[in-house]
PDB file of C-alpha atoms and ligand atoms in Angstrom:
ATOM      1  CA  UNK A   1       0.000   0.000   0.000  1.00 65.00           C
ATOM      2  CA  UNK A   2       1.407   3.572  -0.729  1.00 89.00           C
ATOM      3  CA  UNK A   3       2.059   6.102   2.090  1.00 96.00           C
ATOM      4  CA  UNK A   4       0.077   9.183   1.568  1.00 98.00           C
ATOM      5  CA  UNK A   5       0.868  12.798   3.074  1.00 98.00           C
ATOM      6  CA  UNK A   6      -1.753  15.516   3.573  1.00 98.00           C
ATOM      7  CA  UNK A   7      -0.953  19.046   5.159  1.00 98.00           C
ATOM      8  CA  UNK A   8      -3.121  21.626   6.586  1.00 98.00           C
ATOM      9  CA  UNK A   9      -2.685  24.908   6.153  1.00 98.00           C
ATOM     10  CA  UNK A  10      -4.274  27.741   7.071  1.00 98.00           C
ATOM     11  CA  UNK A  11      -3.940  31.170   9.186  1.00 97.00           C
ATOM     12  CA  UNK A  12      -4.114  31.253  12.650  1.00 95.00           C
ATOM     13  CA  UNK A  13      -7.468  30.319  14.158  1.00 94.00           C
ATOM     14  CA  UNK A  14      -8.689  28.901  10.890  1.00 97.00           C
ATOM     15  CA  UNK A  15      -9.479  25.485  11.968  1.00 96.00           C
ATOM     16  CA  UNK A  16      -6.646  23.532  11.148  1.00 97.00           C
ATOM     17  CA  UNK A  17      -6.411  21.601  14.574  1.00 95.00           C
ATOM     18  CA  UNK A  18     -10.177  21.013  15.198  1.00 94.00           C
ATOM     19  CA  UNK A  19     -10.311  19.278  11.725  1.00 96.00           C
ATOM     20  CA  UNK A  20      -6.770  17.905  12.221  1.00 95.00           C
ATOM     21  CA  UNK A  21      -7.719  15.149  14.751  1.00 90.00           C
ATOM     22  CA  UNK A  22     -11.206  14.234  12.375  1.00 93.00           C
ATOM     23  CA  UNK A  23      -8.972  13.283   9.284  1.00 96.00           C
ATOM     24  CA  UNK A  24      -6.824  11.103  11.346  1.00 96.00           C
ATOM     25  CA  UNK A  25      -9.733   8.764  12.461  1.00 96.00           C
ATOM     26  CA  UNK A  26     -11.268   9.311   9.209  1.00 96.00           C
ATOM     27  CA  UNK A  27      -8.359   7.409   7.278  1.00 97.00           C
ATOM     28  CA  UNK A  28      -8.085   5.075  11.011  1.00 97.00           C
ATOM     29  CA  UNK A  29     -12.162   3.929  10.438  1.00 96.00           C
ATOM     30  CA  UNK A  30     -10.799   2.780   6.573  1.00 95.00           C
ATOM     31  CA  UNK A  31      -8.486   0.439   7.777  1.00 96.00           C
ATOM     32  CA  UNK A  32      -5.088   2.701   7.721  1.00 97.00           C
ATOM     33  CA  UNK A  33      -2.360   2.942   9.575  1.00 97.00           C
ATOM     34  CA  UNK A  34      -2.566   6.999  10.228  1.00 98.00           C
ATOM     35  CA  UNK A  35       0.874   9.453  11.610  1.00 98.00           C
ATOM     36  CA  UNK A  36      -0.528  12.609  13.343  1.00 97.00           C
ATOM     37  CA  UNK A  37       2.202  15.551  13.161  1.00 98.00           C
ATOM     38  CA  UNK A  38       2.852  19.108  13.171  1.00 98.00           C
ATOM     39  CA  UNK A  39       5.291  21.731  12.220  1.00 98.00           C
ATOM     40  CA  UNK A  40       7.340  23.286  13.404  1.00 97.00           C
ATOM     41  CA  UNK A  41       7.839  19.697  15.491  1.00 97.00           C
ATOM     42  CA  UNK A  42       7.275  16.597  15.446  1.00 97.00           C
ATOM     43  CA  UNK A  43      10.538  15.434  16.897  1.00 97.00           C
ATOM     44  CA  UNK A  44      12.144  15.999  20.204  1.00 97.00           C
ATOM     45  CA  UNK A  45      14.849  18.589  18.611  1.00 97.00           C
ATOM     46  CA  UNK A  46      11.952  20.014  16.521  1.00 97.00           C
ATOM     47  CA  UNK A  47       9.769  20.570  19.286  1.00 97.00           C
ATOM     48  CA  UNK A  48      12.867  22.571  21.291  1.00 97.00           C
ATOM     49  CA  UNK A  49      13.225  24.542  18.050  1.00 97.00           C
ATOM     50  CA  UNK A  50       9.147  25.425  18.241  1.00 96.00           C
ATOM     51  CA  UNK A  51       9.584  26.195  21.903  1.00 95.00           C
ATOM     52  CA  UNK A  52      12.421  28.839  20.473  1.00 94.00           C
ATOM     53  CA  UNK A  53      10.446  29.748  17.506  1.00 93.00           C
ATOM     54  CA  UNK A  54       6.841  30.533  19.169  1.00 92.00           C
ATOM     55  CA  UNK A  55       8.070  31.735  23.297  1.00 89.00           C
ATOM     56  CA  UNK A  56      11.013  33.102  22.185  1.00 85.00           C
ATOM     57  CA  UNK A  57      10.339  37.203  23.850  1.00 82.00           C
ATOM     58  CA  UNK A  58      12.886  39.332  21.589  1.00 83.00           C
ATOM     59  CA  UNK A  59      12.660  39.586  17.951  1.00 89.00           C
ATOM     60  CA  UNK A  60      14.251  36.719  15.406  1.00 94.00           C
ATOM     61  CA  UNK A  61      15.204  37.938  11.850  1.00 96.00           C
ATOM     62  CA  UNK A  62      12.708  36.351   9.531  1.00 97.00           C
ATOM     63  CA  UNK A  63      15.453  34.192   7.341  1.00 97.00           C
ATOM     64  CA  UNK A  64      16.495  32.890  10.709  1.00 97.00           C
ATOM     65  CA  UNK A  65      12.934  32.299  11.537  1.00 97.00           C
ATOM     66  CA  UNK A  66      13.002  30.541   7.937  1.00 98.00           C
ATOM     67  CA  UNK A  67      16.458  28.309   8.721  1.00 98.00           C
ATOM     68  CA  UNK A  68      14.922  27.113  11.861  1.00 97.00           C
ATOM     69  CA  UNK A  69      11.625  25.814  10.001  1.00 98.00           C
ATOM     70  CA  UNK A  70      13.667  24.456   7.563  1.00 98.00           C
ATOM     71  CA  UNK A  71      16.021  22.874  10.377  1.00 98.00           C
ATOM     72  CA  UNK A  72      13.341  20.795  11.794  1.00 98.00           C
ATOM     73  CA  UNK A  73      11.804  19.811   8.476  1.00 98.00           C
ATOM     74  CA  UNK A  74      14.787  18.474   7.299  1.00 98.00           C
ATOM     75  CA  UNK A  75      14.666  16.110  10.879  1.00 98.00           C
ATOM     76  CA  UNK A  76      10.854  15.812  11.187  1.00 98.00           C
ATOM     77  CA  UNK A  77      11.244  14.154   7.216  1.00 98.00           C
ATOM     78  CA  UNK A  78      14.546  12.315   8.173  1.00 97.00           C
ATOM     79  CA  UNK A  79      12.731  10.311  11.252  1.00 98.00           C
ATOM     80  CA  UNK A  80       9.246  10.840  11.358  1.00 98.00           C
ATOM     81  CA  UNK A  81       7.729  11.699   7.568  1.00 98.00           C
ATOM     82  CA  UNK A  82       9.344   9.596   5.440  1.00 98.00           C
ATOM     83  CA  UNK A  83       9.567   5.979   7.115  1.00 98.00           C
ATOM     84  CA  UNK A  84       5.809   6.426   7.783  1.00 98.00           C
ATOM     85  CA  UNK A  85       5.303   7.318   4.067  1.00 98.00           C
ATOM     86  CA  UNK A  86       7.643   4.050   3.043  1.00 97.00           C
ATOM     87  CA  UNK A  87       5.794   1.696   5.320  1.00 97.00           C
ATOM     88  CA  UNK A  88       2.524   2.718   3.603  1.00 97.00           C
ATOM     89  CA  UNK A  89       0.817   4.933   6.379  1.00 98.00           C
ATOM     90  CA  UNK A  90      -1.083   7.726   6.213  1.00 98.00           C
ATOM     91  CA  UNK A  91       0.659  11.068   7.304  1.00 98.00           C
ATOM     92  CA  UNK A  92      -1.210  14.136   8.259  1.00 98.00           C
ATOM     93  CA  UNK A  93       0.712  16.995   9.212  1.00 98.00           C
ATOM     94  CA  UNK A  94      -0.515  20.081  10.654  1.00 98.00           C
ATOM     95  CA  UNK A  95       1.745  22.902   8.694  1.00 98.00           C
ATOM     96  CA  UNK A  96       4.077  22.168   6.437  1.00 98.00           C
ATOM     97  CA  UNK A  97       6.603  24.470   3.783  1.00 98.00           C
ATOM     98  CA  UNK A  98       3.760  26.016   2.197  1.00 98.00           C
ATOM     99  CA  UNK A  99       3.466  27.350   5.792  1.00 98.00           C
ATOM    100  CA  UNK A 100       7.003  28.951   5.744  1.00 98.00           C
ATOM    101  CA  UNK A 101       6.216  30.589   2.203  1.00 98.00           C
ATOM    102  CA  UNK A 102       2.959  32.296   3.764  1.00 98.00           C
ATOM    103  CA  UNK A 103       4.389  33.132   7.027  1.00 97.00           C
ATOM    104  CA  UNK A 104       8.249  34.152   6.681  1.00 98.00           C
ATOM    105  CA  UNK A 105       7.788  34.990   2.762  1.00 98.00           C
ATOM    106  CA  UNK A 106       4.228  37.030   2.319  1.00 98.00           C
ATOM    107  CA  UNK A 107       3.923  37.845   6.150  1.00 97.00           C
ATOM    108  CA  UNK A 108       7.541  38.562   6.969  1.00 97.00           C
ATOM    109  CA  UNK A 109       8.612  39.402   3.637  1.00 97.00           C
ATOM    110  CA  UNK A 110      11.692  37.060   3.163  1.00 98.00           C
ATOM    111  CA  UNK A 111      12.505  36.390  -0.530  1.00 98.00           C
ATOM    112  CA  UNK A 112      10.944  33.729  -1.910  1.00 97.00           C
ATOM    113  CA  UNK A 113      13.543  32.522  -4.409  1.00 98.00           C
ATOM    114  CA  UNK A 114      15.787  31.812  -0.694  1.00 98.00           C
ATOM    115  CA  UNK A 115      12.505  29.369   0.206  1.00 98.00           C
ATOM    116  CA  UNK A 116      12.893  27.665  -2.618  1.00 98.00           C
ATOM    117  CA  UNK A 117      16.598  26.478  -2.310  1.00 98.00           C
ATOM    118  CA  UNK A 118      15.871  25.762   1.022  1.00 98.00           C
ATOM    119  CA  UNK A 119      12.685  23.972  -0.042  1.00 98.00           C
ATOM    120  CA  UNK A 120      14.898  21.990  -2.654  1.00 98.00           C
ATOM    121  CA  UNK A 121      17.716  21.518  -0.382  1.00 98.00           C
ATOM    122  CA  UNK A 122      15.661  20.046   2.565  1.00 98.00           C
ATOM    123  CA  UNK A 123      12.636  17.803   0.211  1.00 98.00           C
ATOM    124  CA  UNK A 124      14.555  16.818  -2.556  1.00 96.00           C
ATOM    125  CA  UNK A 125      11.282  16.913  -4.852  1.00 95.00           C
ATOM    126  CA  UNK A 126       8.990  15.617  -2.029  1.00 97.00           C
ATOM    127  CA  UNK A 127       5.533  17.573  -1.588  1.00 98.00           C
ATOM    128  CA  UNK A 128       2.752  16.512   0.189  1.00 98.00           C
ATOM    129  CA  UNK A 129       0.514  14.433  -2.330  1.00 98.00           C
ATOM    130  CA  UNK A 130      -2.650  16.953  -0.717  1.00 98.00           C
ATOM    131  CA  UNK A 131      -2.772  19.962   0.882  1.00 98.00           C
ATOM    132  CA  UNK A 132      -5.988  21.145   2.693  1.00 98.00           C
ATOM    133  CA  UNK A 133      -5.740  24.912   3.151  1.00 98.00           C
ATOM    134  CA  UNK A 134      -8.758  26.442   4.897  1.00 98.00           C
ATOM    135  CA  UNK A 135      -9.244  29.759   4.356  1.00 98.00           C
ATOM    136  CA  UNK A 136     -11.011  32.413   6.164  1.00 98.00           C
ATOM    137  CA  UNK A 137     -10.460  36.189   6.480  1.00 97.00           C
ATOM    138  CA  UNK A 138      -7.679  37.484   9.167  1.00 95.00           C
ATOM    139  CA  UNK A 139     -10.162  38.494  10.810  1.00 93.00           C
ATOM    140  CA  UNK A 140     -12.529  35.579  11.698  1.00 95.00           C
ATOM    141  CA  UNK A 141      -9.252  34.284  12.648  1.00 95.00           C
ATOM    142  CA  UNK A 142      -8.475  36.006  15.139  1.00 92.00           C
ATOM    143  CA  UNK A 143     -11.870  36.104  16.876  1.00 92.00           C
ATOM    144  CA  UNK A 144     -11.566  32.069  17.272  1.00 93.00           C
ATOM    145  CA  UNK A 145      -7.984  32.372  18.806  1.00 90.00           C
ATOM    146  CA  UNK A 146     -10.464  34.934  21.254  1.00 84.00           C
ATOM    147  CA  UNK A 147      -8.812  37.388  23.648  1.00 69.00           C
ATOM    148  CA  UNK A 148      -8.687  35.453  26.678  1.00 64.00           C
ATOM    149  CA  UNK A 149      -5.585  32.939  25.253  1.00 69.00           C
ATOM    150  CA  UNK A 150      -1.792  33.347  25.620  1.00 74.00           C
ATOM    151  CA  UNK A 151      -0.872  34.091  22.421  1.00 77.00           C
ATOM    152  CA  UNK A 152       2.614  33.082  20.689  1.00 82.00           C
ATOM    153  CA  UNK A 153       4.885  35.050  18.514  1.00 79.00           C
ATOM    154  CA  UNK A 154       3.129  34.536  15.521  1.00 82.00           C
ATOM    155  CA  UNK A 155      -0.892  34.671  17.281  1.00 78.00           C
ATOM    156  CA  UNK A 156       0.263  38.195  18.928  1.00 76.00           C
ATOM    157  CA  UNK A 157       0.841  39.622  14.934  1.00 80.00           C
ATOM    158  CA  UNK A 158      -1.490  42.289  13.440  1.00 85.00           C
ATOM    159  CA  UNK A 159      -4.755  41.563  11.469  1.00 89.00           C
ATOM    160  CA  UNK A 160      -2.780  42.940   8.283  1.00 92.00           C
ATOM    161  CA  UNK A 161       0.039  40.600   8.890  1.00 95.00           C
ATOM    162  CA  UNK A 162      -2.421  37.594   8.649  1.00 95.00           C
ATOM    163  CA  UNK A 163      -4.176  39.088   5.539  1.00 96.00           C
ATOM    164  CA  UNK A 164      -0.326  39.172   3.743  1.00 97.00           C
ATOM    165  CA  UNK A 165      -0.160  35.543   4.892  1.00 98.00           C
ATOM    166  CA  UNK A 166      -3.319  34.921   3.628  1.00 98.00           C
ATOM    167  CA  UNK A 167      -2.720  36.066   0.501  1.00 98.00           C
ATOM    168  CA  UNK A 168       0.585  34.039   0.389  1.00 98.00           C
ATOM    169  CA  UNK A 169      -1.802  31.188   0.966  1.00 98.00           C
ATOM    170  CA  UNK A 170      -3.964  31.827  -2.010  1.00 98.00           C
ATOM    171  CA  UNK A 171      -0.691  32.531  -4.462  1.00 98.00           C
ATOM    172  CA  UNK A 172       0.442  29.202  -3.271  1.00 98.00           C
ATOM    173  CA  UNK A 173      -3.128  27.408  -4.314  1.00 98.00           C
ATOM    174  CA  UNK A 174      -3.192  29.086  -7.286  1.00 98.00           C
ATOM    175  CA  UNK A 175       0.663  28.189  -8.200  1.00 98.00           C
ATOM    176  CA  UNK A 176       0.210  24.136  -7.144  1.00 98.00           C
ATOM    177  CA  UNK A 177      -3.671  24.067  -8.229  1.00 98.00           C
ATOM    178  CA  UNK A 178      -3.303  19.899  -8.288  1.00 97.00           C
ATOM    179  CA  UNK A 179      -1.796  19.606  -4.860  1.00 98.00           C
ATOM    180  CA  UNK A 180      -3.720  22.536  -3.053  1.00 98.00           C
ATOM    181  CA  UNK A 181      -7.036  22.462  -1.945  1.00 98.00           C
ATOM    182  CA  UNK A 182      -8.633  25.800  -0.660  1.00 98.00           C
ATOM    183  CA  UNK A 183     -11.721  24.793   1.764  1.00 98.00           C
ATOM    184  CA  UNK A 184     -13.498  27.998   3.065  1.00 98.00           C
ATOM    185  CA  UNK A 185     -13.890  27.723   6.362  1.00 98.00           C
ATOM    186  CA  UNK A 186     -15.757  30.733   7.245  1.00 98.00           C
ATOM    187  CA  UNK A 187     -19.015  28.229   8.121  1.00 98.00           C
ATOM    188  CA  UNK A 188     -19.687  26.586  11.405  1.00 97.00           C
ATOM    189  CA  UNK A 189     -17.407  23.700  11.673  1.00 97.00           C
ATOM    190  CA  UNK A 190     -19.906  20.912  10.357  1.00 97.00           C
ATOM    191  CA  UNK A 191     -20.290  22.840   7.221  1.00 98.00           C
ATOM    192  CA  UNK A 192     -16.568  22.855   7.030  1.00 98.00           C
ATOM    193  CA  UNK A 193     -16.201  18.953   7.751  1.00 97.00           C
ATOM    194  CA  UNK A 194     -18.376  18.226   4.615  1.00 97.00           C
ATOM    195  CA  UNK A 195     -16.041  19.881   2.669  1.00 97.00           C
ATOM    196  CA  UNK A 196     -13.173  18.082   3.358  1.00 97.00           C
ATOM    197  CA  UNK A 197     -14.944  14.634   3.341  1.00 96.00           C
ATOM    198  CA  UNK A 198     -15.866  15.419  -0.123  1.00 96.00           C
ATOM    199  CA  UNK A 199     -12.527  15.991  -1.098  1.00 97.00           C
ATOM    200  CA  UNK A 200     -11.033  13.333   0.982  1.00 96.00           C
ATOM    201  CA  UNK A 201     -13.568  11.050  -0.223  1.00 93.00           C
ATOM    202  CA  UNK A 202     -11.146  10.369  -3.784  1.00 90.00           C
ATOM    203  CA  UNK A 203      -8.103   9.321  -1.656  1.00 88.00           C
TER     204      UNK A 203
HETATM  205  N1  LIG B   1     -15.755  26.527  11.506  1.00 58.17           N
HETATM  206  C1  LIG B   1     -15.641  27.030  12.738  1.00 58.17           C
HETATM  207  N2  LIG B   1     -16.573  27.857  13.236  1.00 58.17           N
HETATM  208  C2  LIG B   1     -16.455  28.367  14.482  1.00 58.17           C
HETATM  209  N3  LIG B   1     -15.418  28.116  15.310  1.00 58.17           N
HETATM  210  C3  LIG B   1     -14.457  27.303  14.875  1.00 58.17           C
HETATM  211  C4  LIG B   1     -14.500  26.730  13.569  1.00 58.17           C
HETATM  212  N4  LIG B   1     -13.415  25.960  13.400  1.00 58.17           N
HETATM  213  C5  LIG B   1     -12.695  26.066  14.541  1.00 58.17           C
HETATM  214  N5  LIG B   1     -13.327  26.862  15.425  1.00 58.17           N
HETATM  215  C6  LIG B   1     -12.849  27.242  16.773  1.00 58.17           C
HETATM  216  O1  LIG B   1     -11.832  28.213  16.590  1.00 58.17           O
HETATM  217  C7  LIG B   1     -10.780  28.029  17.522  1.00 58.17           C
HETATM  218  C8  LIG B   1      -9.466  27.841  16.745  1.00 58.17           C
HETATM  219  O2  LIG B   1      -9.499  26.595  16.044  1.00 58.17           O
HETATM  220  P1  LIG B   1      -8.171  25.726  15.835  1.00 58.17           P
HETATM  221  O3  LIG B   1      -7.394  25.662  17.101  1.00 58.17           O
HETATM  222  O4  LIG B   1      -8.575  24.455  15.191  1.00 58.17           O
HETATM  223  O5  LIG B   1      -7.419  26.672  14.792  1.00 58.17           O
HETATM  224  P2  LIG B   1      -5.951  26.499  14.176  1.00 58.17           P
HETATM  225  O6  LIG B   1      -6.085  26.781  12.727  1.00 58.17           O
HETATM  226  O7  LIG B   1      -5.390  25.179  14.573  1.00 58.17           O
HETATM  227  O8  LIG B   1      -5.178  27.694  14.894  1.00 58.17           O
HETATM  228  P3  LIG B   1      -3.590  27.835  15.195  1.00 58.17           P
HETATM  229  O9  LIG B   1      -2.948  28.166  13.895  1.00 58.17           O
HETATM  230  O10 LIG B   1      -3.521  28.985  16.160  1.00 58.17           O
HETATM  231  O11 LIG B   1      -3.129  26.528  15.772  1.00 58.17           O
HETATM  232  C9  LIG B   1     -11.157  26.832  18.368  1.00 58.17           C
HETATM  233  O12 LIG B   1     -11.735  27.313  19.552  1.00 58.17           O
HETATM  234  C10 LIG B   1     -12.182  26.092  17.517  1.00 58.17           C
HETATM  235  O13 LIG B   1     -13.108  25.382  18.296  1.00 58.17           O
HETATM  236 MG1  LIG B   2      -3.675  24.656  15.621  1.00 58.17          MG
END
């Protein structure tokens, strides 16, 4: 049986994690062996460089930001990613590169001809074989994440900083149209689900 890797994507509050743990036990029900994982993580020196990443107080340059993501890709697909894929399982993976483009290229404004050598340099050709991208306005995102939460780096940024990320999103669907599949998630969560189901459905 052939592995198969899905990413979700998706601005902050969007939904990614509430439909995250669904898709696992959806592929589970079928009979499949499913890996659930997230980025940046995923691995014990991953998860350290998340810790640094998402508490870290001062400032980190954005193409440091966009090393580190890259650092603990290149272990997260070394030990986790890829011997799941080879022994036929199921990976979802909550963020993945196109996450890096959005955030450190469109939000943070790091070139995006650097991503791509990195990109290269760290997948070798892999992509996920589907990536679920649910998409809602900066704003409705931030009203889920509510006021009441400690927020991380990233959760503390501006509305206008998620709608650049956004938009990174939606050049990335438009540039990978086969791979990337834009679910708007703007309805109540149930609404949402039947989306994905009906895309999942075919795999
Ligand atoms: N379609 C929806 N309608 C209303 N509320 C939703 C919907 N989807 C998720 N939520 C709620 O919004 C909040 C954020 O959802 P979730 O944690 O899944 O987002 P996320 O994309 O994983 O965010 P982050 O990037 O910060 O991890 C949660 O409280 C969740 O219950
Ligand atoms: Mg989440």
């Amino acid at each position: 049986m052939m592995g198969l890797f899905i990413t979700i994507e998706g601005i902050d509050g969007a939904g990614k994690t509430t439909h995250l743990k669904w898709l696992g036990s959806y592929f589970e029900v079928r009979g499949r062996q499913v890996v659930v994982t997230r980025e940046p993580g995923g691995t014990p020196l991953g998860e350290s460089l998340r810790k640094l990443l998402l508490e870290s107080d001062g400032a980190i340059h954005p193409e440091t930001e966009s090393l580190l993501m890259f650092a603990a890709r290149r272990e997260h697909l070394e030990r986790v990613i890829t011997p799941a894929l080879r022994e036929g399982k199921v990976v979802v993976c909550d963020r993945f590169t196109d996450a890096t483009f959005a955030y450190q290229g469109w939000g943070s404004g790091v070139s995006p001809a650097r991503l791509d050598v990195l990109e290269e340099w760290v997948q070798r050709g892999l992509q996920p074989d589907l990536t679920l991208f649910f998409d809602v306005p900066a704003l409705v995102g931030q009203q889920r994440l509510g006021s009441d939460r400690q927020r991380d780096r990233f959760e503390r940024e501006r509305t206008d900083f998620f709608e650049r990320v956004r938009a990174g999103y939606l050049d990335r669907a438009a540039r990978f149209p086969s791979r990337i599949r834009i679910i708007d998630a703007t309805p109540g969560i149930d609404i949402v689900r039947q989306s994905l189901e009906h895309i999942v459905a075919s795999y």
